[in-house]
Coordinates of C-alpha atoms and ligand atoms in Angstrom, one line a residue:
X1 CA 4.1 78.0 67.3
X2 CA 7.0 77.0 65.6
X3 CA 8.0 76.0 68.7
X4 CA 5.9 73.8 70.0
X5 CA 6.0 71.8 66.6
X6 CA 9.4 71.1 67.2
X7 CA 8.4 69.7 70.6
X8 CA 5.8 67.7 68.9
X9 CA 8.5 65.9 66.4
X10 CA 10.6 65.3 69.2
X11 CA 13.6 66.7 67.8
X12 CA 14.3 67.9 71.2
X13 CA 16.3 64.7 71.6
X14 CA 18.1 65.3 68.9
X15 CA 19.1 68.7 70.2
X16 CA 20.2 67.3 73.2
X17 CA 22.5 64.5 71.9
X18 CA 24.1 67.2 69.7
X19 CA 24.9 69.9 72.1
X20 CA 26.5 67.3 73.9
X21 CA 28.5 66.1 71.2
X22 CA 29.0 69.8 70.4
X23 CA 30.4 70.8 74.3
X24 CA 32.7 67.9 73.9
X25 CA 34.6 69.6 70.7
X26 CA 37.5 71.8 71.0
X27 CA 37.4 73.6 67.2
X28 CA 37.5 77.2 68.8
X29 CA 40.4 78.2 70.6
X30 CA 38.7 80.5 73.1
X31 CA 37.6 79.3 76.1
X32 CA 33.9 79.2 77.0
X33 CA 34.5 81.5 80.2
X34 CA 35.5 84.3 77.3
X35 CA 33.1 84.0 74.8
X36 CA 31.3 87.3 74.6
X37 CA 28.2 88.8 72.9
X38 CA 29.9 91.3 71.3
X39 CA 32.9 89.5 69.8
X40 CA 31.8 86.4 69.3
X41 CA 28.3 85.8 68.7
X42 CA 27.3 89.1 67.4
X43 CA 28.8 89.0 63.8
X44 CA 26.9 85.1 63.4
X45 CA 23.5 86.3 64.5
X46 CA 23.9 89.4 61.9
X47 CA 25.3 87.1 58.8
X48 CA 22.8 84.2 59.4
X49 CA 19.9 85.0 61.5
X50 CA 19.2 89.1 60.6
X51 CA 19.0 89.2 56.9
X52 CA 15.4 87.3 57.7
X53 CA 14.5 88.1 61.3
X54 CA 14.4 91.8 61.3
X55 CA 11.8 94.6 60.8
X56 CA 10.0 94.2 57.7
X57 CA 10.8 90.9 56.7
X58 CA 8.4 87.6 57.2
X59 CA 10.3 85.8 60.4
X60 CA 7.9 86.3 63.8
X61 CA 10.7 87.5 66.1
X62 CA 13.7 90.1 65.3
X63 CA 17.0 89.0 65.8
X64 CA 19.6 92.1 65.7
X65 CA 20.3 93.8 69.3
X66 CA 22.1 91.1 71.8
X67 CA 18.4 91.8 73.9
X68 CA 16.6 90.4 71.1
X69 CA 18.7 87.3 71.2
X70 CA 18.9 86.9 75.1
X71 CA 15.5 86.9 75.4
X72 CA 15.3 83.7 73.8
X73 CA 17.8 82.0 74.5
X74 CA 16.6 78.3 75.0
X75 CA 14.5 78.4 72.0
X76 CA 17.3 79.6 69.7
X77 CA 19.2 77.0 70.8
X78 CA 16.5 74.7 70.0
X79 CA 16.2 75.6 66.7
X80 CA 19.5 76.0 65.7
X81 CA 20.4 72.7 67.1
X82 CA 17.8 70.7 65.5
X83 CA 19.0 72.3 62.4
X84 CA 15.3 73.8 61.5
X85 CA 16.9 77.6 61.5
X86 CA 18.6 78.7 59.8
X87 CA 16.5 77.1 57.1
X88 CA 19.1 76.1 54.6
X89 CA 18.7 72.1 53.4
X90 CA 21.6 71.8 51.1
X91 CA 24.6 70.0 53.4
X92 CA 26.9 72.6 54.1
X93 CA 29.7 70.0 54.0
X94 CA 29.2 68.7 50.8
X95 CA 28.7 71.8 49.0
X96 CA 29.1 75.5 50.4
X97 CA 27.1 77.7 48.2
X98 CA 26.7 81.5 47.8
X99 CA 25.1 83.6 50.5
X100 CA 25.0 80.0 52.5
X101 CA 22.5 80.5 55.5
X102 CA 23.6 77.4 57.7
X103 CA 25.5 77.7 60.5
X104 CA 28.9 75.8 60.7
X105 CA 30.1 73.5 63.6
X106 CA 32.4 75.8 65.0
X107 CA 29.7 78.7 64.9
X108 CA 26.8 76.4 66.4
X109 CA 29.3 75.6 69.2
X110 CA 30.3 79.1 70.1
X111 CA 26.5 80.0 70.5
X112 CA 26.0 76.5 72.6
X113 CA 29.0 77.0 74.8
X114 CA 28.6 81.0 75.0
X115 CA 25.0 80.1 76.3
X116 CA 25.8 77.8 78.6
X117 CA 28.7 79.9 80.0
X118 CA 25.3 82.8 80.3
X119 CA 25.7 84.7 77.9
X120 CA 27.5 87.4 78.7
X121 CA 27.6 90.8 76.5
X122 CA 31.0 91.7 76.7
X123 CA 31.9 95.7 76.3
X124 CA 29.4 96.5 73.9
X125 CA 31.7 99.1 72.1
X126 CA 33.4 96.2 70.6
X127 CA 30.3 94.6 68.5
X128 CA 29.9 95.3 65.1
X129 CA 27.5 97.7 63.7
X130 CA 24.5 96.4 62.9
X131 CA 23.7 95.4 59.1
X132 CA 21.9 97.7 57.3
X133 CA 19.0 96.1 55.2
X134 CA 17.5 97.4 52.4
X135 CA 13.7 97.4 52.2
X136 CA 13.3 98.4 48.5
X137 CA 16.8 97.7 46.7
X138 CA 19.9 95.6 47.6
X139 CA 21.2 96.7 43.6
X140 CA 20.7 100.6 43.8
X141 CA 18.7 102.7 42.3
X142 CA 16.3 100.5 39.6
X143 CA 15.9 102.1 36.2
X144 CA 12.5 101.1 35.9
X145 CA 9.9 99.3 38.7
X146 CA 7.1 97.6 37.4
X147 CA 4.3 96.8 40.2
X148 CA 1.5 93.8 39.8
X149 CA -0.8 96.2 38.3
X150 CA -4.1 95.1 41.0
X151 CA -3.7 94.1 44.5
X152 CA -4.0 90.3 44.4
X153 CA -6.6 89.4 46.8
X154 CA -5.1 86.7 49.4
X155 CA -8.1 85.0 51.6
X156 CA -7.8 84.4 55.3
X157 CA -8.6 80.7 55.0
X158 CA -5.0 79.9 57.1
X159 CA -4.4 78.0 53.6
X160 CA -1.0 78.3 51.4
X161 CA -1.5 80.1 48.0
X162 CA 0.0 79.2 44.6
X163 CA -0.9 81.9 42.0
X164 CA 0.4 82.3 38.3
X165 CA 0.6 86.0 37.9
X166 CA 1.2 88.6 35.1
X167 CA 2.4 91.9 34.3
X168 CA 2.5 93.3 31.4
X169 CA 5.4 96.0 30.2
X170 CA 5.9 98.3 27.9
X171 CA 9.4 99.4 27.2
X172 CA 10.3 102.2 25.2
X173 CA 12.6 100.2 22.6
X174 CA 13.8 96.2 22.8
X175 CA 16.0 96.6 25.5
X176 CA 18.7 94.7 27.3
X177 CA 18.3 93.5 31.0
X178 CA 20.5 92.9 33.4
X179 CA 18.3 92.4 37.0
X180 CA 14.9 91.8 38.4
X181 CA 14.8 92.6 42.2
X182 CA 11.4 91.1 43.6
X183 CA 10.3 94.2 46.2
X184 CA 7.3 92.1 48.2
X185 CA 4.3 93.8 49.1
X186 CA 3.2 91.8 51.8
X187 CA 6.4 91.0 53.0
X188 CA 4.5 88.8 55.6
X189 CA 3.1 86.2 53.1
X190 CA 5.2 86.9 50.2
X191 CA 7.1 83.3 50.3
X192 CA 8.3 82.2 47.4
X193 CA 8.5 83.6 43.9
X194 CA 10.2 82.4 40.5
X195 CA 9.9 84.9 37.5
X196 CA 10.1 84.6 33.6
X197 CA 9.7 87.5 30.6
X198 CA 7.2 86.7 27.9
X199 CA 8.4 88.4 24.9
X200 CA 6.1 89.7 21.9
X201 CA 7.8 90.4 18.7
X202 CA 5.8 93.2 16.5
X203 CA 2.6 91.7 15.9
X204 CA 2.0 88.6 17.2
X205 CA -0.4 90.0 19.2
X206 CA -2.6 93.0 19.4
X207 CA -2.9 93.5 23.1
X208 CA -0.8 91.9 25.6
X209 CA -2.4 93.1 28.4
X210 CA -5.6 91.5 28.0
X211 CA -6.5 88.2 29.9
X212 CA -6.7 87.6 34.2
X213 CA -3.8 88.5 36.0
X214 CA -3.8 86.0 38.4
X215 CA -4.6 81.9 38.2
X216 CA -4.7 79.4 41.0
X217 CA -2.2 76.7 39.6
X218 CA -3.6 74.3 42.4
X219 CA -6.7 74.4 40.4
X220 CA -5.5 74.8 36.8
X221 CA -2.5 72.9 34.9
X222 CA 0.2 75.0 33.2
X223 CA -1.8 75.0 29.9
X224 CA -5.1 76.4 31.3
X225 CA -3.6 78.8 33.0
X226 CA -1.2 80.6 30.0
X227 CA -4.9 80.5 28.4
X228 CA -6.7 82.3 31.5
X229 CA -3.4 84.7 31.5
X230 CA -4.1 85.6 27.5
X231 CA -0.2 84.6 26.7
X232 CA -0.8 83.2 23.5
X233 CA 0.2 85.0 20.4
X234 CA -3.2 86.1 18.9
X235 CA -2.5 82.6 16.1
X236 CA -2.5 80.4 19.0
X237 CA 0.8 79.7 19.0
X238 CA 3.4 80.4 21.9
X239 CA 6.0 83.4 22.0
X240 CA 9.2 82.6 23.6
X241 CA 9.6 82.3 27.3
X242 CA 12.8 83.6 29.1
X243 CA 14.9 81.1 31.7
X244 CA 13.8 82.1 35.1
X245 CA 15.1 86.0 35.4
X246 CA 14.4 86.5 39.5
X247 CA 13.7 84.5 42.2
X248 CA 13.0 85.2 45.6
X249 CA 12.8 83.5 49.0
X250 CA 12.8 85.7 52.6
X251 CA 16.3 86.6 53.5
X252 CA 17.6 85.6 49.9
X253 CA 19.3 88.7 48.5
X254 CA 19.4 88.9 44.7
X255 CA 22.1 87.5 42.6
X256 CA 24.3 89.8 40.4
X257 CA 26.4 87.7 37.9
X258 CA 29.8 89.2 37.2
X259 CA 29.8 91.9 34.2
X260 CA 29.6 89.9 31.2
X261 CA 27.8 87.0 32.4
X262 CA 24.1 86.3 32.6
X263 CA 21.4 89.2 31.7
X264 CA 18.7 89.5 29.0
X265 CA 17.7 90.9 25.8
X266 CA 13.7 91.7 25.7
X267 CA 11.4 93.2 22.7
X268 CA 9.3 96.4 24.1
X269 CA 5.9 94.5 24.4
X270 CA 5.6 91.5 26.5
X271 CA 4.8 90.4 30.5
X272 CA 6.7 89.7 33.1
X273 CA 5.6 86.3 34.3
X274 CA 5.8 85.2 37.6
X275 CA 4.4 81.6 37.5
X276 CA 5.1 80.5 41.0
X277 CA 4.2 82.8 43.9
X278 CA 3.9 81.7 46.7
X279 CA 1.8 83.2 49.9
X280 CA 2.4 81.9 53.3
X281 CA -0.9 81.0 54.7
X282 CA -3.0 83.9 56.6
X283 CA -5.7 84.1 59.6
X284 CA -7.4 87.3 57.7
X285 CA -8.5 88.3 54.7
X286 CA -5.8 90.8 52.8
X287 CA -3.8 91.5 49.7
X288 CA -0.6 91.7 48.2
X289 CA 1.1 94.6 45.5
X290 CA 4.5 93.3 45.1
X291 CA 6.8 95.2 42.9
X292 CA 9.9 94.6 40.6
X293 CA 12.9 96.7 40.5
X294 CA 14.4 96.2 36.7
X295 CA 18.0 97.1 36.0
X296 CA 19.2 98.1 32.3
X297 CA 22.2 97.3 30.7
X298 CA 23.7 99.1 27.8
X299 CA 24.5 96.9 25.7
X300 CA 24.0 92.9 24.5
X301 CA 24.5 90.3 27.3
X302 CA 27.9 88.6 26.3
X303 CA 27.1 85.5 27.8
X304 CA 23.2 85.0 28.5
X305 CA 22.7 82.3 30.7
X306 CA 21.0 79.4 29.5
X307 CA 18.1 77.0 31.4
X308 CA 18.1 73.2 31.2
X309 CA 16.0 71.1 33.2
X310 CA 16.5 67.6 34.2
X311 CA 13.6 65.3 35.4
X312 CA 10.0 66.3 35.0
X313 CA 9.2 68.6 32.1
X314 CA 12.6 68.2 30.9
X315 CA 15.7 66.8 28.7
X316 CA 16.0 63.4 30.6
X317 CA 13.7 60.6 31.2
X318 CA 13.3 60.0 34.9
X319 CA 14.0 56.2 36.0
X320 CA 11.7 54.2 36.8
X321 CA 8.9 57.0 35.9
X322 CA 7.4 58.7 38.9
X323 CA 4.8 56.7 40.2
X324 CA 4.5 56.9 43.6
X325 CA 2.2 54.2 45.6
X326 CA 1.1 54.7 49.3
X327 CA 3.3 53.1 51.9
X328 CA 6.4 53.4 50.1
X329 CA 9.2 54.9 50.0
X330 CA 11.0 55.0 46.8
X331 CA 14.3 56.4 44.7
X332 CA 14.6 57.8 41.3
X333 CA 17.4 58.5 39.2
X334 CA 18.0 60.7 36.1
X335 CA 20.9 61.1 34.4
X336 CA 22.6 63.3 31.5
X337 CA 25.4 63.0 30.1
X338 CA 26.9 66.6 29.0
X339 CA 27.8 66.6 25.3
X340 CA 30.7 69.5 25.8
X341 CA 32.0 71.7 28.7
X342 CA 29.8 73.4 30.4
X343 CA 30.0 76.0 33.4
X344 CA 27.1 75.9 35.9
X345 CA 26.5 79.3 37.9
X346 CA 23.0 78.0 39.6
X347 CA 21.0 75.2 40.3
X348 CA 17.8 74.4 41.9
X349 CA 16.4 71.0 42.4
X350 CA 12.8 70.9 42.4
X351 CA 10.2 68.5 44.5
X352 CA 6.8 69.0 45.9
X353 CA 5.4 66.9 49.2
X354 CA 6.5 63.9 49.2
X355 CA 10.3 65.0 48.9
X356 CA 12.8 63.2 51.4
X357 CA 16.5 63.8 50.2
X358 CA 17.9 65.4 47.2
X359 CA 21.1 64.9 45.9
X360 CA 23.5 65.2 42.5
X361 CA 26.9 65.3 41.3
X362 CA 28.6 64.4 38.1
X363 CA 30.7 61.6 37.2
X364 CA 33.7 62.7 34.9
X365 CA 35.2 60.7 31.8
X366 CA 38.3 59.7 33.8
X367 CA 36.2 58.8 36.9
X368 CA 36.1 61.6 39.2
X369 CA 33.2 62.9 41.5
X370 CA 32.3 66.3 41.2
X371 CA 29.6 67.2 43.6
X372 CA 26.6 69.4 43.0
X373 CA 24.6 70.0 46.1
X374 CA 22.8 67.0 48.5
X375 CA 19.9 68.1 50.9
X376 CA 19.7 65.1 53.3
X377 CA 16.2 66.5 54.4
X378 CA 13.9 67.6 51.9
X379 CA 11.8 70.9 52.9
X380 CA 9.3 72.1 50.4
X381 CA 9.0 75.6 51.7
X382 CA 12.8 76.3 51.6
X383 CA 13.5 75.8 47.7
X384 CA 16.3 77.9 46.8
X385 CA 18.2 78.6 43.8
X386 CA 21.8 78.0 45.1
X387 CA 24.7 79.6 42.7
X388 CA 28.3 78.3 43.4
X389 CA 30.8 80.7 45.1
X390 CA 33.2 79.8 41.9
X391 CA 31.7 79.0 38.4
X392 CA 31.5 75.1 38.2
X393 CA 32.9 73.6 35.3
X394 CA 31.8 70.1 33.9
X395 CA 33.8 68.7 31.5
X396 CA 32.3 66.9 28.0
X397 CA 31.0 63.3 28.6
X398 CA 30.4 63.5 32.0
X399 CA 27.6 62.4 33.2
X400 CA 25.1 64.5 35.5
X401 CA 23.7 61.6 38.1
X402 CA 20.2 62.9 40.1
X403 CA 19.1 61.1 42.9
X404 CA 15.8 61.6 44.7
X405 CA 13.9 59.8 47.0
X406 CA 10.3 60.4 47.8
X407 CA 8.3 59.0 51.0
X408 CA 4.6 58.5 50.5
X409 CA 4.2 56.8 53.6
X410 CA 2.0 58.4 57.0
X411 CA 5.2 59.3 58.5
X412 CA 5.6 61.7 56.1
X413 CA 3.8 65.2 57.9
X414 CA 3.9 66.6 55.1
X415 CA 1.8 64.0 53.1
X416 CA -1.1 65.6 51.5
X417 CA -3.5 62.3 51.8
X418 CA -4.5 60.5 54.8
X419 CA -4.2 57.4 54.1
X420 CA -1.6 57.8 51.5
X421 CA -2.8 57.4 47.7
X422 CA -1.1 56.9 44.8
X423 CA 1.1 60.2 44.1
X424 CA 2.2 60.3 40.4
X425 CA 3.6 63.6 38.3
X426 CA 1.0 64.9 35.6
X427 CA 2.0 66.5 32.6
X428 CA 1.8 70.2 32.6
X429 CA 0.2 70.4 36.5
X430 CA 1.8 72.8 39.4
X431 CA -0.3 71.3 41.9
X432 CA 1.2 70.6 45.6
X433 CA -0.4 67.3 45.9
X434 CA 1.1 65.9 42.0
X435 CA 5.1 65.0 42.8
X436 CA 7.9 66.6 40.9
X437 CA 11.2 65.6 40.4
X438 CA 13.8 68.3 39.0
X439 CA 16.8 69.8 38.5
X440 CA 17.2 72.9 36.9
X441 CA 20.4 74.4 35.5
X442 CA 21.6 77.8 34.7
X443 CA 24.7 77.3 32.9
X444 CA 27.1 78.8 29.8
X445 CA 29.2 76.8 27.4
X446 CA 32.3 76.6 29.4
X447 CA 35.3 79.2 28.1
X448 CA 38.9 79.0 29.4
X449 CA 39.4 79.8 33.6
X450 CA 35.6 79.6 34.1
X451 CA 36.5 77.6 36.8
X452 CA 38.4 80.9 38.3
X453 CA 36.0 83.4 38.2
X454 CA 34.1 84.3 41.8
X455 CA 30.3 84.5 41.9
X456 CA 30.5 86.2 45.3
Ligands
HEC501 C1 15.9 82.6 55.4 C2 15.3 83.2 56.5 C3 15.6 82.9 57.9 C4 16.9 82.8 58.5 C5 18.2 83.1 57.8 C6 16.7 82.5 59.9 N1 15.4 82.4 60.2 FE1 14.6 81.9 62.0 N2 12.7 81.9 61.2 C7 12.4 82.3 59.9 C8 11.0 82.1 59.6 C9 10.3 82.4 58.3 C10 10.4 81.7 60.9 C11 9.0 81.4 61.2 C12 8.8 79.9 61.2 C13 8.8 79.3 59.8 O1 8.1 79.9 58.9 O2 9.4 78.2 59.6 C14 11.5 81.6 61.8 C15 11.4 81.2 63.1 C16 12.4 81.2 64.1 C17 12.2 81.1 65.5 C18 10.9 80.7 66.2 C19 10.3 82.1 66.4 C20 9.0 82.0 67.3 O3 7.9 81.9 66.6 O4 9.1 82.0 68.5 C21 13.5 81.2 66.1 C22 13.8 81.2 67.6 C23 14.4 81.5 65.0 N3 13.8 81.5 63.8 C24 15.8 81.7 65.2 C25 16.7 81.9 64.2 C26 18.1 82.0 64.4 C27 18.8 81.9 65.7 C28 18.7 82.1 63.1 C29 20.2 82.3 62.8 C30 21.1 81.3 63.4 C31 17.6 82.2 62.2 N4 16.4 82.0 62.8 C32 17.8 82.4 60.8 C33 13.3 82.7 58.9 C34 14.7 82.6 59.0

């Protein structure tokens, strides 16, 4: 299916104008006549294709043995050509992040030219292993897993689901954390989840387990739905709500943070909120029992990671204020200006629909560029959190510069009104069809050789 939608868009052109381009460059020093399977091409398929195409993971087809990839050879080429797999929107060339999916020029043009040469195998002794995936933990052994207590029920109305979900926990003392690992349930329509910890201090509030444990956000705002989810103290007032702790997308493995950096400290009572989940849409009725794998640390995180947002919801005033009118297609700006170092680990910029392009970077005092991430096509289902292979230092008074642009025309497929209305962002709503526009940062004051220390 994906297929044919690619026909549909007429990206085929695109694909053909590019492999052209692509046979006419001479990056790799081998020649075509000796690219092989099992040399060549094997180690790209299992670093950017396997992690999500392979047993027990959402992707339609596997992609591990070379059989799985030779019988398909025109429509991997397709997709990988047209740039829709492997799905990873941040440019490559501007920014390479962490666990980066996309596939470099020189590693699109050794599949192109290996295909066109007929893709030969090559002595099969010589290709790597394959990768060993883990279904329950990529961290080890968990020290505690705590599992959405009742299936979520997930009806087969081909429609995408977004569900704000609870579970509560009960630890033996206020502990320190170090990891969440997201183990899906359904690890068909599990798409997309973002999780936060809810912590109770002694007697705020008699029973933290009470209230639904599930709310559709497309049909209630943020407010509504901590009410549904019983999250207020038992006074009415709000306990305090982590940064985001785990997050999850298919093929995304999660992030460990060098000792000493990042981690959590959490009182015994409280929930572990996941307040975006995402299903993929499905023909049939069914359900979903996703479980979290939690990792303890002995002592106090040294350097807990903090969250700031920018845009919607956050810190800085978005310019002009996000108003969206059909037919157009329009820019917005926010800007911060950082008051003293700070060292960025992750970001994830944030819009719904009506998203086009993406992109940020901060100016320094003395006039330098330092670039944060640009996605030149916006794609709402592939929002990742993207953490920097090295720590990424921003010195005092620069300024952070966001740029989005938003396209609330027809053209747009993935506009949610036909004909286009006016699409404007609502305080406090999740809803698909109300715009966002953020970025969100998970940063430390900045200490001496940040700048050094490897996230990989
Ligand atoms: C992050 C996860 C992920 C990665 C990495 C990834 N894919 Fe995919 N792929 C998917 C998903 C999910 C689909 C189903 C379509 C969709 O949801 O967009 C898909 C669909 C496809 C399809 C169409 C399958 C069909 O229905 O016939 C092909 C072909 C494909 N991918 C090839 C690749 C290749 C080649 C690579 C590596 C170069 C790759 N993918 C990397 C997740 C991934």
């Amino acid at each position: 299916m994906p297929v044919i939608r690619l026909l549909q868009t007429g990206l085929v052109f695109t694909c053909i104008f590019i492999l052209a381009t692509s046979c006419s460059q001479t990056e790799n020093t081998t020649s075509d006549q000796n690219l092989v399977y099992s040399v060549h091409i094997a180690p790209i398929i299992h670093a950017k294709c396997s992690p999500c195409h392979r047993p027990g993971s959402s992707a339609p087809i596997n992609l591990l043995t070379f059989e799985d990839v030779t019988s398909r050879l025109k429509t991997i080429q397709l997709v990988i050509n047209s740039g829709i797999m492997p799905p990873w929107p941040a440019d490559p060339e501007y920014v390479s992040f962490k666990g980066e999916k996309a596939l470099t020029h020189n590693e699109k043009s050794l599949i192109n030219n290996w295909i066109e040469a007929g893709a030969p195998e090559g002595n099969p002794k010589l290709s790597p292993p394959l990768p060993v995936f883990h279904d329950n933990s990529f961290l080890g052994k968990p020290d505690m897993v705590l599992q959405i207590p009742n299936p979520v029920f997930i009806k087969g109305d081909n429609q995408d689901k977004f569900y704000m979900l609870k579970i509560p926990f009960e630890f033996p003392q206020d502990t320190f954390i170090k990891a969440i690992e997201i183990v899906p349930g359904n690890k068909k329509l599990v798409h997309h989840v973002n999780a936060h910890i809810v912590q109770y201090d002694r007697g705020e509030k008699a029973d933290h387990t009470k209230g639904l444990p599930y709310v559709d956000t497309e049909k209630h705002d943020k407010q509504k739905a901590y009410e549904l989810l019983d999250l207020p103290n038992d006074d009415g007032t709000y306990p305090l709500l982590s940064p985001s702790v785990s997050n999850f997308l298919p093929g995304v493995e999660p992030v460990l943070y060098p000792e000493g950096i990042g981690g959590i400290k959490v009182t015994k009572q409280g929930v572990l909120l996941l307040d975006n989940m995402h299903y993929g849409p499905s023909p049939v009725d069914t359900s979903d029992q996703s479980s979290f794998n939690i990792f303890f640390s002995p002592s106090a995180p040294k350097r807990p990671l903090k969250e700031m947002i920018l845009g919607t919801s956050g810190i800085t005033r978005i310019d002009p204020p996000l108003i969206i009118p059909p037919d157009t297609v329009m820019s917005f700006t926010t800007e911060y200006r950082v008051p003293s170092d700070m060292s960025i680990v992750t970001i994830n910029p944030h819009m719904h629909l009506l998203g086009k392009s993406f992109h940020a970077y901060a100016m320094t005092p003395s006039g330098d560029t330092i670039r944060l991430i640009r996605i030149p096509e916006w794609d709402f289902k592939w929002q990742y959190f993207y953490t920097y292979k090295k720590i990424q230092k921003i010195p005092a008074r620069s300024v952070i510069k966001v740029h989005g642009v938003f396209d609330n025309t027809s053209a747009n497929p993935n506009n949610p009104f036909d004909p286009p209305r006016t699409v404007t962002e609502r305080a406090g709503s999740m809803r698909t069809t109300d715009e966002m526009f953020q970025l969100i940062i998970s940063w430390m004051p900045y200490q001496n050789g940040d700048e050094n220390i490897s996230l990989e």
